[in-house]
Structure formats: C-alpha cells, structure tokens
Coordinates of C-alpha atoms in Angstrom, one line a residue:
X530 CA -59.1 26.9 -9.4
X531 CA -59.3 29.9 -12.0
X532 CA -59.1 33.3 -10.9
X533 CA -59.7 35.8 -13.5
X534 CA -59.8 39.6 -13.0
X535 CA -62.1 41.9 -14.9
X536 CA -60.7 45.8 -15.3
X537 CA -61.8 48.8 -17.5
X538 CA -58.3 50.9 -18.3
X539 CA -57.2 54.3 -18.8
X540 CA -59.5 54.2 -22.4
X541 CA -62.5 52.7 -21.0
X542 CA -61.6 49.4 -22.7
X543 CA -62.9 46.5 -20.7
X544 CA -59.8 43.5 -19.9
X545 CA -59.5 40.7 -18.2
X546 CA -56.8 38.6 -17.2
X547 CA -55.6 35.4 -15.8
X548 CA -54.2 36.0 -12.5
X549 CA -54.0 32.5 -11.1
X550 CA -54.9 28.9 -12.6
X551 CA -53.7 26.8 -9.5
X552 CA -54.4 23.0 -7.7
X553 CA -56.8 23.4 -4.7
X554 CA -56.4 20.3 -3.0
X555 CA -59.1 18.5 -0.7
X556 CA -60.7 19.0 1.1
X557 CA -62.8 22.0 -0.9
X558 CA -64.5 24.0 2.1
X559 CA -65.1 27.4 2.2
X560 CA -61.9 28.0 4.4
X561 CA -59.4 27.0 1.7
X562 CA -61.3 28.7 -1.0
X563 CA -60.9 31.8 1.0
X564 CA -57.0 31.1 1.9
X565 CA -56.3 30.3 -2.4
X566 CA -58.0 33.0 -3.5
X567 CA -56.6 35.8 -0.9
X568 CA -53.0 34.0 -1.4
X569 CA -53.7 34.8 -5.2
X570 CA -54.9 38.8 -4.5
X571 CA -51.9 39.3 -2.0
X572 CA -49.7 37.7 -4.7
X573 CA -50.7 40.4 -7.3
X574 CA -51.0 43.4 -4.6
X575 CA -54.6 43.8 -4.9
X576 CA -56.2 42.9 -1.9
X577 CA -57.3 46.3 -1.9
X578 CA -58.7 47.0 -5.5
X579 CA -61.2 44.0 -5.5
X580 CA -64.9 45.2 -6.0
X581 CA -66.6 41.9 -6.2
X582 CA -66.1 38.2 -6.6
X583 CA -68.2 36.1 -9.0
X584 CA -68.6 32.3 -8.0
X585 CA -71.2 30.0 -9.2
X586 CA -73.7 28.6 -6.1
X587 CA -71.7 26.0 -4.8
X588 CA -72.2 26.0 -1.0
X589 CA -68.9 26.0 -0.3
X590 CA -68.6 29.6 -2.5
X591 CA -71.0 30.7 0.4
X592 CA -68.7 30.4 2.9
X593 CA -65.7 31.4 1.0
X594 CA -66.8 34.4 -0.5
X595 CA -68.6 35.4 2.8
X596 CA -64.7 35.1 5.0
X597 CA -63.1 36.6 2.1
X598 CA -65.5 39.8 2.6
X599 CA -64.4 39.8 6.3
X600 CA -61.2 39.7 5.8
X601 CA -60.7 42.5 2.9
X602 CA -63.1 45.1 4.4
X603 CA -61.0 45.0 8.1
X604 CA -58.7 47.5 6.4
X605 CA -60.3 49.0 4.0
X606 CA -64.2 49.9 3.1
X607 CA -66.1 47.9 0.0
X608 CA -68.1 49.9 -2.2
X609 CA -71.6 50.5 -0.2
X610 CA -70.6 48.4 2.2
X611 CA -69.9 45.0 0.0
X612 CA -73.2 45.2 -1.2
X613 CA -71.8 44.5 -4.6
X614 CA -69.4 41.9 -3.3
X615 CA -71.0 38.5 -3.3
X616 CA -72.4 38.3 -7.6
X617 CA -74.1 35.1 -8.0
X618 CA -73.2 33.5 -12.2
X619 CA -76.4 33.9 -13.7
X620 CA -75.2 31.6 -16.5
X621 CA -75.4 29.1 -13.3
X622 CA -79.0 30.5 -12.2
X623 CA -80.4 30.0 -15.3
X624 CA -78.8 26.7 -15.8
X625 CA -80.3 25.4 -12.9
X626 CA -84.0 26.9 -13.5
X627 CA -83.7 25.1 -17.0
X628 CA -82.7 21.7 -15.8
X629 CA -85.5 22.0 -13.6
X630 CA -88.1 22.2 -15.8
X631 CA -86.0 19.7 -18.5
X632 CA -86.5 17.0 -15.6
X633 CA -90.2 16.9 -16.9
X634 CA -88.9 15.4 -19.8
X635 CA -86.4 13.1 -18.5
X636 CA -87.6 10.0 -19.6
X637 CA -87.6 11.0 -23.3
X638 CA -84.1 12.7 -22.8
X639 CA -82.6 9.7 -21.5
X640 CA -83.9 7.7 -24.5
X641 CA -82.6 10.1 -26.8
X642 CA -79.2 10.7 -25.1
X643 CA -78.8 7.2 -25.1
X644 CA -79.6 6.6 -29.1
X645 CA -77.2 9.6 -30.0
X646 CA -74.3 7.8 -27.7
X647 CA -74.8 4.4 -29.1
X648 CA -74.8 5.5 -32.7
X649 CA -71.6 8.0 -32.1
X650 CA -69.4 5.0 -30.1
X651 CA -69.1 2.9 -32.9
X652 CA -68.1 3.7 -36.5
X653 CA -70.0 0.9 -37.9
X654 CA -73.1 2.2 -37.0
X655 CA -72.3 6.1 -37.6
X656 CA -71.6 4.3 -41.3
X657 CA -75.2 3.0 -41.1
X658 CA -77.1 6.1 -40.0
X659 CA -74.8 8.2 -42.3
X660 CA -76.2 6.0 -45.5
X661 CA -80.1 6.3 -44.4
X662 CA -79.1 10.1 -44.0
X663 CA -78.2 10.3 -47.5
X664 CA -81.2 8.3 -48.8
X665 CA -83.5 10.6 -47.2
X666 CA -81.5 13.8 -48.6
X667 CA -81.9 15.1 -45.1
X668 CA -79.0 18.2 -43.7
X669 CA -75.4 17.4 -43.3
X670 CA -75.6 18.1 -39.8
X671 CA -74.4 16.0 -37.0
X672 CA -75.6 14.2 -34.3
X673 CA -74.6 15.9 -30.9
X674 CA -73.9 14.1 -27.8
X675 CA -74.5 16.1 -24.5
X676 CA -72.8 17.4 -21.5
X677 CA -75.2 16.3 -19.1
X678 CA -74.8 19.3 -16.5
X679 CA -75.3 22.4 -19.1
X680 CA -78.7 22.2 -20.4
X681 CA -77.8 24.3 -23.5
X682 CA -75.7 21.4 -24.4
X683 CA -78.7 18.9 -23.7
X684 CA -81.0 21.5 -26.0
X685 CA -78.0 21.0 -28.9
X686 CA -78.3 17.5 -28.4
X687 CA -82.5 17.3 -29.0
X688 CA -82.4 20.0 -31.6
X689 CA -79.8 17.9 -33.5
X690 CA -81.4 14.8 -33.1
X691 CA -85.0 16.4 -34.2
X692 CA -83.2 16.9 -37.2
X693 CA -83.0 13.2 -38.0
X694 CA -86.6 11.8 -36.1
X695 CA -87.2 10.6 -39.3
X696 CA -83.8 8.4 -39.5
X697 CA -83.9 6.8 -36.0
X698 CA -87.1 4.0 -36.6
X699 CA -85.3 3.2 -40.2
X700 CA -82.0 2.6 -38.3
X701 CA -83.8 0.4 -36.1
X702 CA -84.5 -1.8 -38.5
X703 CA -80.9 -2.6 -39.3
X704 CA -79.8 -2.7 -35.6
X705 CA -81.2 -5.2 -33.2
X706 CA -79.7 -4.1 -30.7
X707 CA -81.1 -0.7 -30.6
X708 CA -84.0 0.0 -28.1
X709 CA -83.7 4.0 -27.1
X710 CA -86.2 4.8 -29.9
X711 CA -88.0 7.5 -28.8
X712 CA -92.2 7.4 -30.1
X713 CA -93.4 10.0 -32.2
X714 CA -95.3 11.5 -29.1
X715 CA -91.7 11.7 -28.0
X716 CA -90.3 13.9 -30.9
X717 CA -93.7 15.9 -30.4
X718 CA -92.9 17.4 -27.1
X719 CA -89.1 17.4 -28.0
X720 CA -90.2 19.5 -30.9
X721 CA -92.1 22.0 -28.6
X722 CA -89.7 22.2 -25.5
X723 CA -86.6 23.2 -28.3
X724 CA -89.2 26.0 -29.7
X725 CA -89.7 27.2 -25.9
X726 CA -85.7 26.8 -25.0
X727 CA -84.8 28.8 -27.9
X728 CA -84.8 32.0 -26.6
X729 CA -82.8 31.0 -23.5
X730 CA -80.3 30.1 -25.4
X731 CA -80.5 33.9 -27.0
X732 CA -80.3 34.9 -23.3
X733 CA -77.2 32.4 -22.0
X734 CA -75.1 33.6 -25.6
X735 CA -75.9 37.5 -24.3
X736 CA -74.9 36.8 -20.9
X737 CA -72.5 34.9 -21.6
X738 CA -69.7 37.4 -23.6
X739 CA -66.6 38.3 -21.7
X740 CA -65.4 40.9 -24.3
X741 CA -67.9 43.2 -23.3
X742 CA -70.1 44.1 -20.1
X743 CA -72.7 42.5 -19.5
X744 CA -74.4 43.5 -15.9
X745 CA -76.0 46.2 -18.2
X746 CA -77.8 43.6 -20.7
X747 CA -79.5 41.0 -18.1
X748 CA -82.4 43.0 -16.7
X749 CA -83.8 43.2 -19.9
X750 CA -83.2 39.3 -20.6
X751 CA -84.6 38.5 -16.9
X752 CA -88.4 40.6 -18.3
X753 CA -88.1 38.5 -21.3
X754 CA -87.5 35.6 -19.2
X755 CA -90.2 36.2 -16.3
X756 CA -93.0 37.2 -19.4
X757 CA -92.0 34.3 -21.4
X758 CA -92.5 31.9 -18.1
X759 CA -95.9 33.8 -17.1
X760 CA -97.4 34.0 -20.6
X761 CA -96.7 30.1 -21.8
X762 CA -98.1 29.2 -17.7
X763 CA -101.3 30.7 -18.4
X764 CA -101.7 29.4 -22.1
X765 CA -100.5 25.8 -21.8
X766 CA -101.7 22.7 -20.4
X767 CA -100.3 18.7 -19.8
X768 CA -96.4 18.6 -19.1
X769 CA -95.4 22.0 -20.7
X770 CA -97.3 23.4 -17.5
X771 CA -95.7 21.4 -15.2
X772 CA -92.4 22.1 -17.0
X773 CA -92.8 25.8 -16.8
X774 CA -94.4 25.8 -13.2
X775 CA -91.1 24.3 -12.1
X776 CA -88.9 27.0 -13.6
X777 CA -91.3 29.7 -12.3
X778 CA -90.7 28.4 -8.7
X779 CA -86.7 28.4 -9.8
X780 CA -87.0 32.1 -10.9
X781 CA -88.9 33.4 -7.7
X782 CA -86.4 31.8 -5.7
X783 CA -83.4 33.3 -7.3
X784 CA -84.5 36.3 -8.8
X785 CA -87.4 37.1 -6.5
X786 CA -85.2 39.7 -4.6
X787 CA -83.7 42.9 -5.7
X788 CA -80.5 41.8 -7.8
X789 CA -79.0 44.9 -7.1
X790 CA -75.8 44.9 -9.5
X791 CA -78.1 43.7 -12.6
X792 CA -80.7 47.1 -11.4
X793 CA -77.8 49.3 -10.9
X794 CA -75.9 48.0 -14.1
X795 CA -79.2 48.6 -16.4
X796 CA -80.0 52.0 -15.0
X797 CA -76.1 53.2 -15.7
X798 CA -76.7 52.5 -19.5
X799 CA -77.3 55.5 -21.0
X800 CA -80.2 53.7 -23.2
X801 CA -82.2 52.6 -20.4
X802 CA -81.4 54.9 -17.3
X803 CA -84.6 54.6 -14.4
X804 CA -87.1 53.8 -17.2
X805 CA -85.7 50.4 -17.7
X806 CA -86.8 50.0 -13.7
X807 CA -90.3 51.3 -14.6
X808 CA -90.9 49.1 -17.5
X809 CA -89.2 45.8 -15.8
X810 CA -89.8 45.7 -12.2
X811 CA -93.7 45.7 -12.5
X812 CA -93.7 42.3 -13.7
X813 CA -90.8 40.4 -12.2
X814 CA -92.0 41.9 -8.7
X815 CA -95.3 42.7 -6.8
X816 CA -96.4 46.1 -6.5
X817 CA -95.1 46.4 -2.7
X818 CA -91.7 44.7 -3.6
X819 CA -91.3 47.0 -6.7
X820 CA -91.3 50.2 -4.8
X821 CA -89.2 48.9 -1.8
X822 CA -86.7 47.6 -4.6
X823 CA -86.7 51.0 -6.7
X824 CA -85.8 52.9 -3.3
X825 CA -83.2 50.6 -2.6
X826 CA -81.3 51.1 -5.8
X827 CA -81.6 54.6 -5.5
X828 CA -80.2 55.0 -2.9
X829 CA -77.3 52.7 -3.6
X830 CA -76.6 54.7 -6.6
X831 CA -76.3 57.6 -4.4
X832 CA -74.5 56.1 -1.3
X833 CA -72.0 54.9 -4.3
X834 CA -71.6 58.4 -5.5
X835 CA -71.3 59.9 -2.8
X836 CA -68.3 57.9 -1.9
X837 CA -66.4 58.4 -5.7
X838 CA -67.2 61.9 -5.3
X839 CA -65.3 62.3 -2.2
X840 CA -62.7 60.4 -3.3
X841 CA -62.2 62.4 -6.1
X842 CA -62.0 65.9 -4.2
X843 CA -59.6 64.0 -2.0
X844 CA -57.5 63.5 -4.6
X845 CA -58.3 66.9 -6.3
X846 CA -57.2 68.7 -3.6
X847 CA -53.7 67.4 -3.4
X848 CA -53.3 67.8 -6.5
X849 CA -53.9 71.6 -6.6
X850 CA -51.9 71.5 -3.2
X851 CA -48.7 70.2 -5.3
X852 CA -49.5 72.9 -8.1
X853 CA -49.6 75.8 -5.5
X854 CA -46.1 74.6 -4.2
X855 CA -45.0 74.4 -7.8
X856 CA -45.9 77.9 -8.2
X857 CA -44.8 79.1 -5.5
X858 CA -41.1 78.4 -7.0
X859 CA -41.3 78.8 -10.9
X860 CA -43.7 81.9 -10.9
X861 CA -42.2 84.6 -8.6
X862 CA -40.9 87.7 -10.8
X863 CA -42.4 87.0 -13.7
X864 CA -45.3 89.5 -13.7
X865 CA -49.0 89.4 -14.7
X866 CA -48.5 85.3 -15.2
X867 CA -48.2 84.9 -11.3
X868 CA -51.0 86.8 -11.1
X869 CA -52.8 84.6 -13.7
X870 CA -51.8 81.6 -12.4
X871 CA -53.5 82.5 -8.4
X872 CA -56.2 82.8 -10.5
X873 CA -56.1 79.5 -12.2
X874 CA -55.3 78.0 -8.9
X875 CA -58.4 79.5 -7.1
X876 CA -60.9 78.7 -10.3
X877 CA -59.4 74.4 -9.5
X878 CA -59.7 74.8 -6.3
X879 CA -63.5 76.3 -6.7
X880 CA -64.8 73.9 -9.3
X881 CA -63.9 70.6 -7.8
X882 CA -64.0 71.4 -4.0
X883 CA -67.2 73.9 -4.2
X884 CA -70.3 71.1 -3.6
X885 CA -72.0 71.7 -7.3
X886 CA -75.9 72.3 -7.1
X887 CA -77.1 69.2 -9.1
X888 CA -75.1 66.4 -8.7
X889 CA -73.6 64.3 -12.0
X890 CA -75.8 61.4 -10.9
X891 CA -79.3 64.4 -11.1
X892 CA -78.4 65.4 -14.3
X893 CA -77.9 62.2 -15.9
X894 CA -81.1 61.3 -14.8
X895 CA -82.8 64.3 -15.6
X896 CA -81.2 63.8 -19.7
X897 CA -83.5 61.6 -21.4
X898 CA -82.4 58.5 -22.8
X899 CA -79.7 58.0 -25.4
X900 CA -81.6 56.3 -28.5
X901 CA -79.4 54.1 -30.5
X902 CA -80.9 52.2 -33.4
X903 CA -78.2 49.6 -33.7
X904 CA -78.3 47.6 -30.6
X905 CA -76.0 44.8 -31.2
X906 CA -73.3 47.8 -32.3
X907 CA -73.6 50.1 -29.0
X908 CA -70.9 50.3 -27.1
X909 CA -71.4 51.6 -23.6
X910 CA -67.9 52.1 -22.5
X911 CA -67.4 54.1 -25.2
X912 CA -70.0 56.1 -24.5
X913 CA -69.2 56.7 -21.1
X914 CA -65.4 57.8 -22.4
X915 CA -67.3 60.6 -25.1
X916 CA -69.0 61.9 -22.2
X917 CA -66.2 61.9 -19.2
X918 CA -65.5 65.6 -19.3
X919 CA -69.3 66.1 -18.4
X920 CA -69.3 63.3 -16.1
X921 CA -65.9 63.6 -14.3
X922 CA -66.9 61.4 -11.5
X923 CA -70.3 59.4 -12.3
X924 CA -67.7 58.1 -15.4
X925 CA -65.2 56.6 -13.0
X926 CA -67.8 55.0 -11.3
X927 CA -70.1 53.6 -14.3
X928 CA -66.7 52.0 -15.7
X929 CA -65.9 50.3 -12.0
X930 CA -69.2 48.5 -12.1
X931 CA -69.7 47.7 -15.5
X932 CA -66.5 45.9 -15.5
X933 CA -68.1 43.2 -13.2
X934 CA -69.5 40.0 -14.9
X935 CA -72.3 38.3 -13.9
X936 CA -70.7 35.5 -14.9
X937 CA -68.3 33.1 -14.3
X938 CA -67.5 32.1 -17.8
X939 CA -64.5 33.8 -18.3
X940 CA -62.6 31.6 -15.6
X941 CA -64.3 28.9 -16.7
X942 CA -63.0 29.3 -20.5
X943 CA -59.6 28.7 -18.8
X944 CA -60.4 25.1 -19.2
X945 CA -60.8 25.0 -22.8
X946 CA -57.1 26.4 -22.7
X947 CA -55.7 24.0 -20.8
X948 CA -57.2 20.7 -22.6
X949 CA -54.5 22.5 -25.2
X950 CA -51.5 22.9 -23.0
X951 CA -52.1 19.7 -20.9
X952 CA -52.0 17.7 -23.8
X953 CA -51.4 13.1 -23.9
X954 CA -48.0 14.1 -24.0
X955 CA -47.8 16.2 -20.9
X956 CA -50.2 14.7 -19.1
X957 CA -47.9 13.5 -16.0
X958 CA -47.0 17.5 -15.9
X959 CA -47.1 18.5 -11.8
X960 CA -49.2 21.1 -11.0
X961 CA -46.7 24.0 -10.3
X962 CA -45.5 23.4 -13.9
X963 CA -49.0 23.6 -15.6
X964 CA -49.8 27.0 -13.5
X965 CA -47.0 28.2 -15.3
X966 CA -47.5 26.8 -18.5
X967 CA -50.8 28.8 -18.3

C-alpha cells in the first residue's frame, strides 16, 4: 500500500509526498486498511491535519475509509463534518463507465488483443509484419499490447492496431496459424468507438496531473462527458447505442448525486465561480436535483468558512494578546510611540475581531469572473497567493481544498518507481528493506 500526501505550502505551491510504501498482508478487509493507514498518519504526527482520503472503489476502501473517519473525528472535528472526507478516484469512475460500454465490443477486442499478442511474442513474426509494414509505406508506429483493466490502455491498443488494418489479412497469408483476424466490419466499429473514446482520453490526461490541482478542472470535463453521452444516445443507432446506453447508466449511478468536492472545487476557481454551477448542473441533473444540489454547496461553502474564519480570529487574537504583553515591556517611557503603538494594537484587534459586513466568501462572489485567455497556462494557486491580502481567510481555505486530488494516481505512480528499485537483481529484497529503499 502507497500512501501519498497532498499539501499546498507557505507559497501556495502544491506538493506531495511519499509518506509510506509498505506490505499489507492478507487478509485485505477494511479493518487492516484502516489499522496501516492510521499506523502511517500517527507515524508522521498527522492524525490531525488529514482533510480527506482518496481510494479507488474497492469495497473494502468502504469500510476502511468509513473506520478511519471514526476514529480521527473522536478528537478533533473534520471540515463540515467529513463531508469532504471520503473522495472517490474519478480516474477509477471513469474507468469503469468506459469498460462498460467497451464490453459491447468485446468480441472484436478479444480478436484484436489476441492478433497484437501473437505477433509481439515472437520475433519471427514481428520480422514478418515489420517487412509488409514497409511494403505498404505505412507509419513507423508500433503495435501496442494492452493492460486489460485500464481501458485507455485497451483504446492505445485499437488505435494502434487501426493503424495497420490494412497489414493484418496480408500477414495472414504468410501465417497459418493466425486466426484473430478481425473483418473489415470489425475495423469499422473499431474505427468509430476510437473517434468516440477520444475525448475521454482528453478527460483521464486532465484528471489525471498530480503537479497541479485538479478538483477545480473535472466539473467542466463531467458536462463534456454527460453532453457527449446524451448527444451520440439520441443520434446513433445499432451497438454504438447500446454502447453508450450502458455508460449513461454508469454515469447516473456515480455521478448522479451532488459530487460535492468537484462543485465546491469549480466554484473556488476564480474563472468559473457560481456560474460554472449555472451552466453545468442543468444538464447533468433534473431541474428538482439541480436546485437541491446548488443549496447544498452553498451552504457547505459557508459552513466551511465560517469554521476558517473562526479559526483565524482564534489565532488572531493571541497573537495581538502576545504583542500587548510585548508592549507592555519595551514601550513604557518612550513617549508619543507608546501612545502610537495602543493605537496600532486597538486598529488589530478591530480589524480581525470586529465581524466585517460582507464576508470574503460575498465579495468573491459578487466580483465577476476572472477571464484568462490562456487556459492551459492559468495557474490557480497562484492566483489565489496575488490575491491573499484581500482574501486573508477564503485564501487559506481555497488552497486546503484545492490540494485534494480526485485521484489516486499519484500513489499509484509509486509503482512505476519501484519496478526501478525492485529490480531482477533485488528481487528476494524483504519488504522492510524495499520501504526503505523507496
């Protein structure tokens, strides 16, 4: 198990870090989940910092995340309650709604799965299709073979092998043994699913970045995703209608509901504030849903707040406390500057424990939004750091939650690390000494 941990610093720069890359052995229920992971946040004294977890939808996350929960907020209070706690990868959501509607197609995937892996096994015949390649003055690209369980690996391996339809019936010829070969009604509908996958895999590489936040970015991709489904349901007919009435039923059941950190996360960009809401939630929910879900996310946004606020003049007024005692010692005697700095005190004291009239969270709303022509260059932490002195406490807050992922990539990436440390000459390594290798 990979724990990764997600933090904005002192100048708003997100970070992450590997806090724990450790055996979990069987059985894998929700109880020793819990007991690793709060072993790993009481190892690193921050049982008390975590805003959320995010876990992909194993069931066994279910249970583990849910104990976990428990047992942090005995001693202290989550953010609105742990609302935020539980995030569910939408790398995995969308995985799954894509598979889904890929099964359509399974047949002809199978067929061309299994051509790819018995050309790529044996050099021989890589040889043979190589040389038919080159006769047909076709790309220099390569033939792909899948990870079955990602199905942006599957749509590499069709878009690939599309590439060569042409090559497949001419290898065929010189291999006896071959009997995969996919028809040319076969390439037809693997032509026209890659066109339709194509922009979720836009969405999966968005969502995907762990340099950057990215609970911002997905509400957007989720209306793209919802009018993409709707509009090719209502235009096509034969399997791509079955295909996409599948992934339809996927989406309702996992984005049907208010995703609260993807609603809150949008609305905190300064380029999309409450008029992102207005222009998405009409088509991804029913009228009725869409104004129960608009409430609810205002009022989050408040309850949230309304807690950093109060945190802050906590903090606030100690520290005007220390600087009265401080003054109390180094000012006496010296004149008009102890009278200056009672003054200074009282004008601290007035502007951060004095309740203002509008509260950050009004006026940010009330601004219209930012326009920024470069999208792909905005950065939104960096915005949020340009504008802290105006927004002493909304700023704190915005950073906190944009620093959640709503993915689980990041831990996941860990992986690809270790296939370099763990390498055929370590491989009888125990599993204390690869944790600390990594």
């Amino acid at each position: 198990m990979v724990v990764t941990a997600h933090f904005v610093d002192a100048n708003c720069n997100l970070q992450k870090r590997t806090l724990s890359f450790c055996d979990v052995p069987p059985p894998h229920t929700g109880v020793n989940i819990c007991d690793a992971l709060h072993k790993c946040l009481i190892e690193w004294e921050i049982e008390d910092k975590v805003w959320s977890v995010t876990v992909d939808n194993a069931a066994y996350n279910d249970v583990a995340i849910r104990m976990l929960k428990e047992n942090l907020s005995y001693k202290n209070q989550l953010p609105i309650d742990g609302k935020l706690f539980h995030v569910r990868c939408c790398a995995h959501i969308l995985n799954l709604l894509v598979h889904d509607g890929m099964s359509e197609i399974g047949n002809i995937i199978k067929d061309v799965r299994d051509s790819v892996k018995h050309i790529v096994n044996v050099e021989s015949r890589l040889i043979t299709f190589g040389e038919i390649v080159k006769q047909l003055k076709l790309s220099s690209k390569q033939l792909i073979l899948d990870c079955c369980t990602r199905w942006n690996a599957t749509y590499f391996m069709l878009s690939a092998a599309l590439e060569f339809k042409d090559v497949f019936p001419r290898y065929q010829r010189r291999d006896p043994i071959y009997y995969s070969l996919p028809s040319d009604e076969d390439w037809a509908k693997i032509q026209e699913v890659c066109s339709f996958l194509e922009e979720f895999n836009e969405v999966t590489n968005i969502i995907s970045g762990s340099e950057y936040p990215t609970s911002n970015l997905f509400l957007y991709e989720l209306y793209n995703i919802k009018k993409l489904l709707d509009d090719k349901y209502n235009t096509e007919g034969g399997f791509m209608k079955a295909m996409v009435g599948k992934m339809k039923d996927k989406f309702d059941k996992y984005w049907g509901d208010c995703n609260l950190l993807i609603s809150m996360g949008a609305v905190m960009d300064p380029r999309n504030k409450m008029k992102i809401i207005d222009y998405c939630f009409p088509l991804v929910y029913s009228r009725d849903d869409c104004i129960k879900h608009v409430a609810i996310i205002k009022e989050s946004l408040n309850k949230l707040y309304n807690e950093y606020l109060e945190t802050y003049r906590h903090n606030t007024i100690k520290v005007v406390e220390t600087r009265r005692d401080c003054s109390s010692t180094t000012t006496i005697g010296k004149g008009k500057n102890r009278g200056r700095e009672k003054f200074y005190n009282y004008v601290r004291s007035v502007e951060t424990v004095n309740e203002r009239i509008k509260s950050e969270l009004d006026i940010y709303f009330e601004e219209g939004c930012h326009m920024w022509d470069d999208e792909s260059n905005f950065d939104v932490l960096g915005w949020w750091k340009m504008n802290s002195l105006k927004y002493k406490v909304l700023s704190k807050m915005v950073c906190d939650l944009l620093s959640i992922p709503i993915t689980s990539v990041a831990s996941e990436s860990a992986f690809s690390a270790g296939g370099r440390v763990i390498d055929q000459y370590r491989a009888s390594l125990g599993t204390d000494a690869v944790q600390v290798l990594l």
